[in-house]
Short mmCIF file of C-alpha atoms in Angstrom, two decimals:
data_model
loop_
_atom_site.label_atom_id
_atom_site.label_comp_id
_atom_site.label_asym_id
_atom_site.label_seq_id
_atom_site.Cartn_x
_atom_site.Cartn_y
_atom_site.Cartn_z
CA UNK A 1 17.47 -7.69 -32.11
CA UNK A 2 18.47 -4.29 -33.78
CA UNK A 3 22.38 -4.01 -31.41
CA UNK A 4 19.24 -4.20 -28.83
CA UNK A 5 17.53 -6.78 -25.90
CA UNK A 6 14.63 -6.91 -25.20
CA UNK A 7 14.11 -7.16 -21.85
CA UNK A 8 12.51 -11.23 -22.06
CA UNK A 9 16.02 -11.95 -24.45
CA UNK A 10 17.82 -9.43 -20.91
CA UNK A 11 16.36 -12.54 -18.08
CA UNK A 12 17.72 -15.30 -20.62
CA UNK A 13 20.79 -13.32 -20.44
CA UNK A 14 21.13 -12.61 -16.40
CA UNK A 15 19.64 -17.12 -16.12
CA UNK A 16 22.97 -17.58 -18.68
CA UNK A 17 25.73 -15.38 -16.45
CA UNK A 18 24.09 -15.41 -12.60
CA UNK A 19 21.09 -18.02 -12.99
CA UNK A 20 21.84 -19.09 -9.07
CA UNK A 21 20.81 -16.04 -7.93
CA UNK A 22 17.57 -14.27 -6.99
CA UNK A 23 16.06 -13.00 -9.38
CA UNK A 24 12.92 -12.06 -8.29
CA UNK A 25 10.99 -12.29 -4.75
CA UNK A 26 7.58 -11.50 -2.77
CA UNK A 27 6.46 -12.07 0.24
CA UNK A 28 6.37 -15.04 0.52
CA UNK A 29 8.65 -16.23 -2.09
CA UNK A 30 11.75 -15.76 -3.98
CA UNK A 31 13.47 -17.57 -7.31
CA UNK A 32 16.58 -17.54 -9.34
CA UNK A 33 17.23 -16.32 -12.48
CA UNK A 34 16.86 -19.36 -13.92
CA UNK A 35 13.59 -20.22 -12.50
CA UNK A 36 11.99 -16.88 -12.77
CA UNK A 37 13.42 -17.86 -16.86
CA UNK A 38 11.95 -21.02 -17.24
CA UNK A 39 8.43 -20.04 -15.49
CA UNK A 40 8.92 -17.19 -18.33
CA UNK A 41 9.44 -19.51 -20.93
CA UNK A 42 6.67 -21.98 -20.24
CA UNK A 43 4.43 -19.43 -19.57
CA UNK A 44 4.41 -17.60 -22.78
CA UNK A 45 4.34 -20.89 -24.52
CA UNK A 46 1.22 -21.89 -22.43
CA UNK A 47 -0.13 -18.25 -24.12
CA UNK A 48 1.34 -19.02 -27.46
CA UNK A 49 -0.87 -22.61 -26.88
CA UNK A 50 -3.68 -20.85 -26.65
CA UNK A 51 -4.04 -19.52 -30.81
CA UNK A 52 -2.28 -16.35 -29.93
CA UNK A 53 -0.14 -14.54 -32.46
CA UNK A 54 2.47 -12.01 -32.20
CA UNK A 55 1.50 -8.67 -31.12
CA UNK A 56 -1.70 -10.57 -29.07
CA UNK A 57 -2.71 -8.49 -25.95
CA UNK A 58 -3.20 -10.30 -22.76
CA UNK A 59 -4.62 -8.00 -19.42
CA UNK A 60 -3.94 -9.25 -16.12
CA UNK A 61 -5.93 -8.55 -13.46
CA UNK A 62 -3.98 -9.07 -9.95
CA UNK A 63 -2.65 -7.29 -6.48
CA UNK A 64 1.01 -7.15 -6.76
CA UNK A 65 1.99 -10.39 -6.72
CA UNK A 66 5.60 -12.54 -8.17
CA UNK A 67 3.42 -13.74 -10.67
CA UNK A 68 3.91 -9.73 -12.08
CA UNK A 69 7.12 -11.37 -12.62
CA UNK A 70 6.09 -13.68 -14.87
CA UNK A 71 3.57 -12.59 -17.13
CA UNK A 72 5.47 -9.61 -17.84
CA UNK A 73 8.45 -11.15 -19.31
CA UNK A 74 6.45 -14.04 -21.02
CA UNK A 75 5.50 -11.42 -22.64
CA UNK A 76 8.18 -10.00 -23.60
CA UNK A 77 9.56 -13.85 -25.30
CA UNK A 78 5.77 -14.38 -26.77
CA UNK A 79 5.70 -11.49 -28.33
CA UNK A 80 2.30 -10.22 -26.55
CA UNK A 81 1.60 -6.98 -25.14
CA UNK A 82 0.49 -7.32 -21.74
CA UNK A 83 -2.19 -5.06 -20.32
CA UNK A 84 -1.98 -4.51 -16.82
CA UNK A 85 -5.20 -3.30 -15.56
CA UNK A 86 -5.69 -1.19 -11.87
CA UNK A 87 -7.69 -3.28 -9.68
CA UNK A 88 -9.32 -0.21 -7.75
CA UNK A 89 -11.40 -0.32 -11.50
CA UNK A 90 -14.75 -1.26 -11.29
CA UNK A 91 -16.63 -4.05 -13.66
CA UNK A 92 -17.92 -1.12 -16.47
CA UNK A 93 -14.28 0.62 -16.24
CA UNK A 94 -12.26 -3.28 -16.80
CA UNK A 95 -14.79 -4.22 -19.22
CA UNK A 96 -13.98 -0.85 -21.72
CA UNK A 97 -10.21 -2.15 -21.44
CA UNK A 98 -10.61 -5.57 -22.38
CA UNK A 99 -12.82 -3.81 -25.45
CA UNK A 100 -10.76 -0.75 -26.03
CA UNK A 101 -8.05 -3.14 -26.06
CA UNK A 102 -9.67 -6.69 -27.47
CA UNK A 103 -7.99 -8.61 -24.91
CA UNK A 104 -7.37 -11.72 -26.19
CA UNK A 105 -6.96 -13.07 -22.98
CA UNK A 106 -7.54 -12.41 -19.29
CA UNK A 107 -5.16 -13.16 -16.27
CA UNK A 108 -7.14 -12.71 -13.08
CA UNK A 109 -6.62 -13.17 -9.39
CA UNK A 110 -8.93 -14.75 -7.51
CA UNK A 111 -8.98 -12.13 -5.03
CA UNK A 112 -10.27 -10.16 -7.61
CA UNK A 113 -13.07 -12.40 -9.98
CA UNK A 114 -16.04 -10.37 -8.43
CA UNK A 115 -15.91 -7.45 -11.59
CA UNK A 116 -14.73 -9.98 -14.43
CA UNK A 117 -18.24 -12.13 -12.95
CA UNK A 118 -19.70 -8.90 -12.62
CA UNK A 119 -19.37 -7.86 -16.77
CA UNK A 120 -20.25 -11.69 -17.57
CA UNK A 121 -21.85 -12.65 -20.86
CA UNK A 122 -20.37 -8.72 -22.05
CA UNK A 123 -16.36 -10.48 -21.71
CA UNK A 124 -15.45 -10.87 -25.54
CA UNK A 125 -12.65 -13.77 -24.76
CA UNK A 126 -13.25 -17.64 -25.32
CA UNK A 127 -13.17 -19.18 -22.17
CA UNK A 128 -10.27 -21.45 -22.81
CA UNK A 129 -8.31 -18.15 -22.54
CA UNK A 130 -9.01 -16.83 -19.57
CA UNK A 131 -6.91 -17.73 -16.40
CA UNK A 132 -7.02 -18.53 -13.18
CA UNK A 133 -3.92 -17.46 -10.54
CA UNK A 134 -4.55 -18.00 -7.09
CA UNK A 135 -4.54 -20.64 -4.60
CA UNK A 136 -8.99 -20.77 -4.76
CA UNK A 137 -10.68 -23.14 -7.06
CA UNK A 138 -10.35 -22.93 -10.65
CA UNK A 139 -13.71 -22.08 -12.33
CA UNK A 140 -15.36 -23.69 -14.50
CA UNK A 141 -13.76 -23.21 -18.26
CA UNK A 142 -10.71 -21.77 -16.69
CA UNK A 143 -7.22 -22.82 -16.56
CA UNK A 144 -5.71 -22.80 -13.55
CA UNK A 145 -2.30 -20.44 -13.55
CA UNK A 146 -0.27 -23.22 -12.26
CA UNK A 147 -1.35 -25.80 -14.81
CA UNK A 148 -1.17 -23.67 -17.61
CA UNK A 149 2.75 -23.57 -16.75
CA UNK A 150 3.58 -27.04 -15.61
CA UNK A 151 2.00 -28.22 -19.08
CA UNK A 152 4.35 -26.08 -21.02
CA UNK A 153 7.58 -26.51 -22.38
CA UNK A 154 10.68 -25.52 -20.60
CA UNK A 155 12.21 -23.89 -24.02
CA UNK A 156 11.89 -19.90 -24.84
CA UNK A 157 9.80 -20.16 -27.80
CA UNK A 158 11.07 -19.38 -30.86
CA UNK A 159 9.95 -15.44 -31.92
CA UNK A 160 11.46 -13.41 -33.70
CA UNK A 161 10.64 -10.09 -31.44
CA UNK A 162 12.07 -7.45 -32.50
CA UNK A 163 12.66 -3.56 -30.31
CA UNK A 164 10.35 -2.07 -32.07
CA UNK A 165 7.46 -4.74 -31.37
CA UNK A 166 5.04 -3.14 -27.99
CA UNK A 167 5.42 -5.01 -25.29
CA UNK A 168 2.85 -2.97 -23.02
CA UNK A 169 -0.53 -1.32 -23.03
CA UNK A 170 -0.55 0.82 -20.07
CA UNK A 171 -4.50 2.51 -19.04
CA UNK A 172 -3.64 6.43 -18.22
CA UNK A 173 -5.44 7.30 -14.76
CA UNK A 174 -8.56 8.41 -16.47
CA UNK A 175 -8.90 11.61 -14.83
CA UNK A 176 -9.96 13.79 -17.78
CA UNK A 177 -12.43 11.40 -18.96
CA UNK A 178 -11.81 7.24 -20.57
CA UNK A 179 -8.52 6.21 -19.89
CA UNK A 180 -6.29 6.08 -22.65
CA UNK A 181 -3.64 3.00 -23.86
CA UNK A 182 -0.32 4.17 -23.42
CA UNK A 183 1.51 2.30 -26.06
CA UNK A 184 5.08 0.77 -24.26
CA UNK A 185 7.63 -0.17 -26.98
CA UNK A 186 10.81 -3.19 -26.35
CA UNK A 187 12.93 -0.41 -27.67
CA UNK A 188 11.43 2.25 -24.94
CA UNK A 189 12.03 0.62 -22.16
CA UNK A 190 15.13 -0.73 -22.14
CA UNK A 191 16.54 2.95 -22.93
CA UNK A 192 14.68 4.04 -19.67
CA UNK A 193 16.27 0.71 -17.96
CA UNK A 194 19.56 2.07 -18.90
CA UNK A 195 19.21 5.08 -18.22
CA UNK A 196 16.91 4.34 -14.39
CA UNK A 197 20.81 3.02 -13.71
CA UNK A 198 22.43 6.07 -14.35
CA UNK A 199 20.53 7.97 -12.41
CA UNK A 200 20.59 6.64 -10.24
CA UNK A 201 23.88 5.21 -9.89
CA UNK A 202 22.76 0.94 -10.32
CA UNK A 203 24.90 -1.43 -9.17
CA UNK A 204 24.08 -5.85 -10.11
CA UNK A 205 23.98 -5.72 -6.08
CA UNK A 206 21.41 -3.38 -5.28
CA UNK A 207 17.91 -5.06 -4.40
CA UNK A 208 14.61 -3.22 -5.15
CA UNK A 209 11.82 -3.03 -3.21
CA UNK A 210 7.85 -2.59 -5.70
CA UNK A 211 5.39 -1.21 -3.16
CA UNK A 212 3.61 0.96 -5.68
CA UNK A 213 1.09 -1.75 -7.66
CA UNK A 214 2.90 -3.60 -10.52
CA UNK A 215 -0.11 -2.42 -12.76
CA UNK A 216 1.85 0.97 -12.92
CA UNK A 217 5.02 2.34 -14.64
CA UNK A 218 6.29 3.44 -12.16
CA UNK A 219 6.42 -0.37 -10.74
CA UNK A 220 6.84 -1.56 -13.91
CA UNK A 221 10.17 0.83 -14.71
CA UNK A 222 11.89 0.36 -12.12
CA UNK A 223 10.63 -3.91 -12.63
CA UNK A 224 12.95 -3.38 -16.29
CA UNK A 225 16.03 -0.90 -14.65
CA UNK A 226 16.62 -3.76 -12.19
CA UNK A 227 16.25 -6.95 -14.69
CA UNK A 228 18.04 -5.91 -17.36
CA UNK A 229 21.35 -4.50 -14.53
CA UNK A 230 20.51 -8.16 -13.20
CA UNK A 231 19.45 -6.61 -9.75
CA UNK A 232 17.37 -8.72 -7.80
CA UNK A 233 13.05 -7.56 -8.49
CA UNK A 234 11.57 -7.68 -4.67
CA UNK A 235 7.27 -7.20 -4.63
CA UNK A 236 5.23 -5.68 -1.87
CA UNK A 237 2.64 -8.01 -2.10
CA UNK A 238 0.14 -7.34 -0.35
CA UNK A 239 -3.57 -5.05 -1.90
CA UNK A 240 -2.99 -2.19 0.55
CA UNK A 241 0.20 -0.50 1.93
CA UNK A 242 1.24 -1.88 5.44
CA UNK A 243 3.54 1.06 6.90
CA UNK A 244 4.44 -1.65 9.44
CA UNK A 245 5.15 -4.47 8.12
CA UNK A 246 6.59 -2.27 4.32
CA UNK A 247 9.20 -1.51 7.60
CA UNK A 248 10.20 -4.39 8.81
CA UNK A 249 10.35 -5.34 4.72
CA UNK A 250 12.81 -2.95 4.88
CA UNK A 251 15.05 -3.27 7.50
CA UNK A 252 15.27 -7.30 7.46
CA UNK A 253 15.61 -7.88 3.38
CA UNK A 254 18.24 -6.63 1.93
CA UNK A 255 17.10 -4.08 -0.43
CA UNK A 256 18.50 -0.65 -0.88
CA UNK A 257 15.62 0.34 -3.07
CA UNK A 258 11.98 1.71 -2.86
CA UNK A 259 9.60 4.34 -4.21
CA UNK A 260 7.22 5.43 -2.62
CA UNK A 261 4.25 8.52 -2.38
CA UNK A 262 4.28 11.10 0.06
CA UNK A 263 1.01 9.27 1.46
CA UNK A 264 3.42 6.57 2.36
CA UNK A 265 5.97 8.32 3.93
CA UNK A 266 4.24 9.79 5.88
CA UNK A 267 2.32 6.76 7.55
CA UNK A 268 5.82 5.09 8.06
CA UNK A 269 6.65 8.38 9.87
CA UNK A 270 3.70 7.70 12.20
CA UNK A 271 4.31 3.95 12.92
CA UNK A 272 8.06 4.19 13.39
CA UNK A 273 8.66 3.68 17.02
CA UNK A 274 6.75 1.19 16.71
CA UNK A 275 8.05 -1.12 13.93
CA UNK A 276 11.74 -0.36 14.94
CA UNK A 277 14.06 -1.84 12.79
CA UNK A 278 17.57 -1.27 10.97
CA UNK A 279 17.40 1.11 7.90
CA UNK A 280 21.38 0.71 7.04
CA UNK A 281 20.99 -1.41 4.00
CA UNK A 282 19.07 1.50 2.33
CA UNK A 283 20.61 3.76 0.08
CA UNK A 284 18.50 4.68 -2.28
CA UNK A 285 14.34 6.31 -1.60
CA UNK A 286 12.43 7.94 -4.32
CA UNK A 287 9.47 10.01 -3.25
CA UNK A 288 7.05 10.92 -7.11
CA UNK A 289 3.86 11.43 -8.13
CA UNK A 290 2.93 14.49 -6.21
CA UNK A 291 5.44 16.91 -3.68
CA UNK A 292 6.28 16.00 0.11
CA UNK A 293 6.99 18.63 2.33
CA UNK A 294 10.31 19.97 4.08
CA UNK A 295 9.51 18.40 6.94
CA UNK A 296 8.70 14.75 5.87
CA UNK A 297 12.63 15.45 4.31
CA UNK A 298 13.78 15.51 7.28
CA UNK A 299 11.64 13.45 8.95
CA UNK A 300 12.24 10.67 5.74
CA UNK A 301 15.93 10.98 6.32
CA UNK A 302 16.64 10.94 9.41
CA UNK A 303 14.36 7.00 9.99
CA UNK A 304 16.78 5.88 6.73
CA UNK A 305 20.56 7.88 7.78
CA UNK A 306 22.77 5.88 4.88
CA UNK A 307 20.06 6.73 1.64
CA UNK A 308 19.98 9.19 -0.41
CA UNK A 309 16.42 10.86 -1.31
CA UNK A 310 15.53 11.54 -5.21
CA UNK A 311 12.55 13.33 -6.47
CA UNK A 312 11.15 12.54 -9.28
CA UNK A 313 9.09 13.55 -12.78
CA UNK A 314 7.66 11.85 -15.25
CA UNK A 315 4.54 10.16 -17.19
CA UNK A 316 3.25 6.77 -18.09
CA UNK A 317 3.73 8.72 -21.91
CA UNK A 318 6.81 10.39 -21.53
CA UNK A 319 9.06 8.33 -18.93
CA UNK A 320 11.04 9.88 -16.04
CA UNK A 321 11.25 13.16 -17.54
CA UNK A 322 12.65 14.75 -13.86
CA UNK A 323 15.25 14.09 -11.10
CA UNK A 324 16.16 16.16 -8.11
CA UNK A 325 19.08 14.85 -6.82
CA UNK A 326 19.57 13.88 -2.05
CA UNK A 327 22.51 16.89 -3.03
CA UNK A 328 19.58 19.38 -4.25
CA UNK A 329 16.62 18.06 -2.19
CA UNK A 330 16.64 21.89 0.25
CA UNK A 331 18.08 23.67 -2.50
CA UNK A 332 15.40 23.60 -4.80
CA UNK A 333 12.53 22.95 -2.66
CA UNK A 334 9.72 22.82 -4.58
CA UNK A 335 11.19 21.44 -7.17
CA UNK A 336 11.30 18.39 -9.68
CA UNK A 337 14.70 19.14 -10.37
CA UNK A 338 16.11 18.95 -13.85
CA UNK A 339 15.79 16.63 -17.74
CA UNK A 340 16.59 13.89 -16.57
CA UNK A 341 19.88 11.94 -19.04
CA UNK A 342 19.63 11.32 -22.21
CA UNK A 343 16.64 13.90 -22.70
CA UNK A 344 16.56 16.74 -24.35
CA UNK A 345 15.90 20.52 -22.80
CA UNK A 346 12.52 20.96 -21.53
CA UNK A 347 10.71 23.75 -23.31
CA UNK A 348 8.08 25.10 -21.71
CA UNK A 349 5.04 26.91 -23.99
CA UNK A 350 2.09 29.18 -24.30
CA UNK A 351 -1.10 28.84 -26.00
CA UNK A 352 0.65 29.76 -29.20
CA UNK A 353 3.13 27.16 -29.36
CA UNK A 354 5.57 30.36 -28.49
CA UNK A 355 8.61 29.04 -25.29
CA UNK A 356 7.50 31.52 -21.90
CA UNK A 357 10.36 32.82 -20.22
CA UNK A 358 11.98 31.87 -17.16
CA UNK A 359 9.57 32.25 -14.53
CA UNK A 360 6.64 32.47 -16.62
CA UNK A 361 4.36 29.69 -16.62
CA UNK A 362 3.88 26.80 -19.28
CA UNK A 363 3.10 23.84 -20.39
CA UNK A 364 5.46 21.35 -19.97
CA UNK A 365 7.32 19.34 -23.11
CA UNK A 366 9.71 16.78 -23.07
CA UNK A 367 12.20 14.57 -25.33
CA UNK A 368 13.87 11.34 -24.92
CA UNK A 369 14.56 7.54 -26.97
CA UNK A 370 11.84 6.36 -24.25
CA UNK A 371 9.24 8.16 -24.43
CA UNK A 372 5.32 6.56 -25.47
CA UNK A 373 4.99 5.50 -29.00
CA UNK A 374 1.78 6.53 -28.89
CA UNK A 375 -1.50 6.21 -27.48
CA UNK A 376 -4.02 3.29 -28.74
CA UNK A 377 -6.47 3.54 -31.91
CA UNK A 378 -6.02 7.32 -31.31
CA UNK A 379 -3.71 8.63 -33.81
CA UNK A 380 -5.20 12.12 -33.36
CA UNK A 381 -5.18 12.33 -29.62
CA UNK A 382 -0.88 12.05 -30.28
CA UNK A 383 -0.56 14.14 -33.24
CA UNK A 384 -2.16 16.70 -29.92
CA UNK A 385 0.12 15.68 -27.59
CA UNK A 386 3.13 16.62 -29.60
CA UNK A 387 5.05 19.73 -31.41
CA UNK A 388 7.93 17.94 -33.34
CA UNK A 389 9.70 15.02 -30.96
CA UNK A 390 8.27 16.69 -28.18
CA UNK A 391 5.39 14.92 -25.87
CA UNK A 392 2.85 16.81 -23.33
CA UNK A 393 0.38 15.43 -20.73
CA UNK A 394 -1.07 18.63 -20.21
CA UNK A 395 1.55 20.10 -16.98
CA UNK A 396 2.05 23.20 -16.14
CA UNK A 397 5.53 24.00 -15.03
CA UNK A 398 8.08 27.18 -13.78
CA UNK A 399 11.99 27.02 -15.10
CA UNK A 400 13.61 28.68 -12.16
CA UNK A 401 17.58 30.05 -12.10
CA UNK A 402 19.58 26.58 -12.83
CA UNK A 403 17.29 25.92 -14.86
CA UNK A 404 15.88 23.72 -11.95
CA UNK A 405 11.60 22.41 -13.20
CA UNK A 406 9.02 23.47 -10.38
CA UNK A 407 5.39 21.96 -11.31
CA UNK A 408 2.34 24.01 -11.16
CA UNK A 409 -0.24 22.32 -12.28
CA UNK A 410 -2.07 19.80 -14.73
CA UNK A 411 -3.56 22.29 -17.31
CA UNK A 412 -6.92 20.22 -17.17
CA UNK A 413 -6.99 21.39 -13.56
CA UNK A 414 -6.98 24.57 -13.31
CA UNK A 415 -9.34 27.16 -11.99
CA UNK A 416 -10.34 30.00 -13.42
CA UNK A 417 -11.74 32.21 -10.67
CA UNK A 418 -12.64 35.64 -12.19
CA UNK A 419 -10.56 35.59 -15.10
CA UNK A 420 -7.44 34.22 -13.20
CA UNK A 421 -6.12 31.05 -13.42
CA UNK A 422 -5.39 29.27 -10.19
CA UNK A 423 -3.08 25.63 -10.31
CA UNK A 424 -4.58 23.67 -7.09
CA UNK A 425 -1.07 21.68 -6.89
CA UNK A 426 0.82 25.75 -5.81
CA UNK A 427 -2.86 26.37 -3.48
CA UNK A 428 -1.97 22.28 -2.60
CA UNK A 429 1.65 23.25 -1.19
CA UNK A 430 0.78 26.68 0.91
CA UNK A 431 -2.44 24.34 2.97
CA UNK A 432 0.04 21.72 3.73
CA UNK A 433 2.22 24.02 4.94
CA UNK A 434 -0.29 24.14 8.61
CA UNK A 435 1.15 22.13 11.19
CA UNK A 436 -2.57 20.39 11.24
CA UNK A 437 -2.90 19.79 7.92
CA UNK A 438 -2.76 15.97 6.72
CA UNK A 439 -3.29 16.16 3.39
CA UNK A 440 -4.57 19.27 1.33
CA UNK A 441 -6.89 18.95 -2.54
CA UNK A 442 -8.04 21.98 -4.16
CA UNK A 443 -10.64 22.35 -6.53
CA UNK A 444 -13.11 24.75 -8.15
CA UNK A 445 -16.37 24.44 -7.08
CA UNK A 446 -19.81 26.28 -9.74
CA UNK A 447 -20.01 30.36 -7.99
CA UNK A 448 -22.22 32.56 -9.77
CA UNK A 449 -20.46 35.10 -9.15
CA UNK A 450 -16.92 34.46 -9.76
CA UNK A 451 -17.28 31.80 -12.05
CA UNK A 452 -15.35 29.37 -9.99
CA UNK A 453 -14.50 29.72 -6.59
CA UNK A 454 -11.18 27.74 -5.50
CA UNK A 455 -12.35 25.22 -2.34
CA UNK A 456 -9.98 23.39 -0.04
CA UNK A 457 -10.67 19.48 1.20
CA UNK A 458 -8.40 18.89 4.11
CA UNK A 459 -7.48 16.22 5.63
CA UNK A 460 -6.90 17.05 8.82
CA UNK A 461 -3.93 15.29 11.40
CA UNK A 462 -5.01 13.48 14.07
CA UNK A 463 -6.20 14.48 16.69
CA UNK A 464 -5.95 18.13 14.89
CA UNK A 465 -9.37 20.95 15.65
CA UNK A 466 -8.92 22.13 12.64
CA UNK A 467 -11.87 25.05 11.72
CA UNK A 468 -12.75 26.50 8.07
CA UNK A 469 -12.52 30.27 9.31
CA UNK A 470 -8.81 29.47 10.74
CA UNK A 471 -7.59 27.20 7.60
CA UNK A 472 -9.10 30.79 5.31
CA UNK A 473 -7.71 33.65 7.54
CA UNK A 474 -4.21 31.32 7.58
CA UNK A 475 -4.27 31.18 4.41
CA UNK A 476 -4.25 35.59 3.94
CA UNK A 477 -1.21 36.84 3.67
CA UNK A 478 0.45 33.12 2.86
CA UNK A 479 -1.70 33.11 -1.18
CA UNK A 480 -2.57 36.02 -3.48
CA UNK A 481 -6.38 36.91 -3.38
CA UNK A 482 -7.97 35.28 -6.16
CA UNK A 483 -6.20 32.31 -5.61
CA UNK A 484 -6.39 31.91 -1.69
CA UNK A 485 -9.75 29.39 -0.35
CA UNK A 486 -13.95 30.91 -0.98
CA UNK A 487 -14.56 28.49 1.10
CA UNK A 488 -13.01 24.71 2.84
CA UNK A 489 -14.14 21.14 3.88
CA UNK A 490 -13.12 17.94 5.98
CA UNK A 491 -13.12 14.39 4.52
CA UNK A 492 -10.70 11.83 5.73
CA UNK A 493 -8.09 10.08 3.99
CA UNK A 494 -9.68 7.09 2.93
CA UNK A 495 -12.48 10.00 1.85
CA UNK A 496 -10.37 10.85 -1.36
CA UNK A 497 -10.87 9.63 -4.72
CA UNK A 498 -7.06 8.50 -5.36
CA UNK A 499 -5.64 6.66 -8.11
CA UNK A 500 -3.51 3.66 -8.09
CA UNK A 501 -0.23 5.21 -6.90
CA UNK A 502 -2.10 7.83 -4.85
CA UNK A 503 -2.38 10.38 -6.27
CA UNK A 504 -6.19 12.51 -6.14
CA UNK A 505 -8.68 12.04 -8.94
CA UNK A 506 -9.39 15.94 -8.56
CA UNK A 507 -12.45 15.64 -11.65
CA UNK A 508 -14.24 12.55 -9.19
CA UNK A 509 -13.42 14.66 -6.08
CA UNK A 510 -15.15 18.30 -7.63
CA UNK A 511 -18.39 15.39 -8.89
CA UNK A 512 -18.83 14.34 -6.36
CA UNK A 513 -18.99 17.63 -3.88
CA UNK A 514 -20.26 19.77 -6.83
CA UNK A 515 -24.39 19.13 -6.22
CA UNK A 516 -23.83 19.47 -2.09
CA UNK A 517 -21.16 22.29 -2.76
CA UNK A 518 -21.69 24.18 -6.03
CA UNK A 519 -23.31 27.78 -6.22
#
């Protein structure tokens, strides 16, 4: 075992030490650590019974539900590689992932069979390795998930799984083209789990409510951390975010921690008066994936009076990179904090690979013992991501006083207008401060004179009246001339393309608007 337990082995430890305690639950079902261990063992044995071998990839297409806990644990125990697929993807996008990873089996929820059926004959997975998850009728030729579990042995499979072995293959959101598969190994995930418990001060009695999709790195990372320390893992089992239900769940259970994006918090604040409830048990909240405004943070802290608010920056490839702690929220507004525990000092480099001075923008490189193991079948992309032991995903940042890091934007989202570099996130943060703006997205559109022009896409607050001229005039004095939007359009929130975590897909939005709003 190399002196480090895998997550599958750690579940066995928890089942032995505290088997009767609740280990995992969703909004419909609860199971103890002992029950979780047995079902994970049975699923692992059932998958191996298909003829799968160590290292084979098992793709999973499902909404949030408790079975994710069983599937991830079963893959860890069997030496298989879980490939979580974003349930928002289209059939061609799903087909790309299945073909790229060479999936040997597929577990799919009944409510998501449409894209699988659309792929049809292009699905190069044997029919007897298709597993149907859910209460609906099992399609002809498929195996029922529960049937598979009940028919398999309850003892742990006799597969030697080493810390160096891969556990998950997580495909990036594909904001700049086809997604890349990021290989996450047992060693890195176990080390990230331990670091997360230290950074957040997690204890055994803590209880997570995982709202972000279980196919995403955010929930996988916290799933691992809570399992590793023997804390209960709760999964918000709904296809989409329901702010009122989330609030009622936080008030009515023993949840002490949850991780949400700013949009989720805004939605909960909007319905707080109607939801009611006591949130005194919630002790730790995390905001990630996008910056939150000061007024949002203050309102959240008022709604959860006993909770500390953390802010985190990370990526599928790097894991956690920086953390802003509760006592730093307003002293370092706009920052994502400093390096997390166990990381080497962040490096900000220019295009020549030289360190930039404090206050100057540079590409962010991080170094930690829990970074990913490379891109699947893309050694050249893996090499491009590293400079020595330091890893980048193309984010641009500046370092301020005290070493606090402020993100500007993705390098590939950068707008070049009249020879000047504009980082959309910087402009978005300014526009979002307008009292009538609920959300702002900034993209570059073709411009005959400037090459690209800065264009703002605005989601107004409910009931607010806002005209283009008013917003453009408001930005004067708040943004340098070359950063100010030259044009503006208004959309509803549901019209903004986002990935599974709510992060805006700038490339997709740009493509949608370029034809009608181009130069």
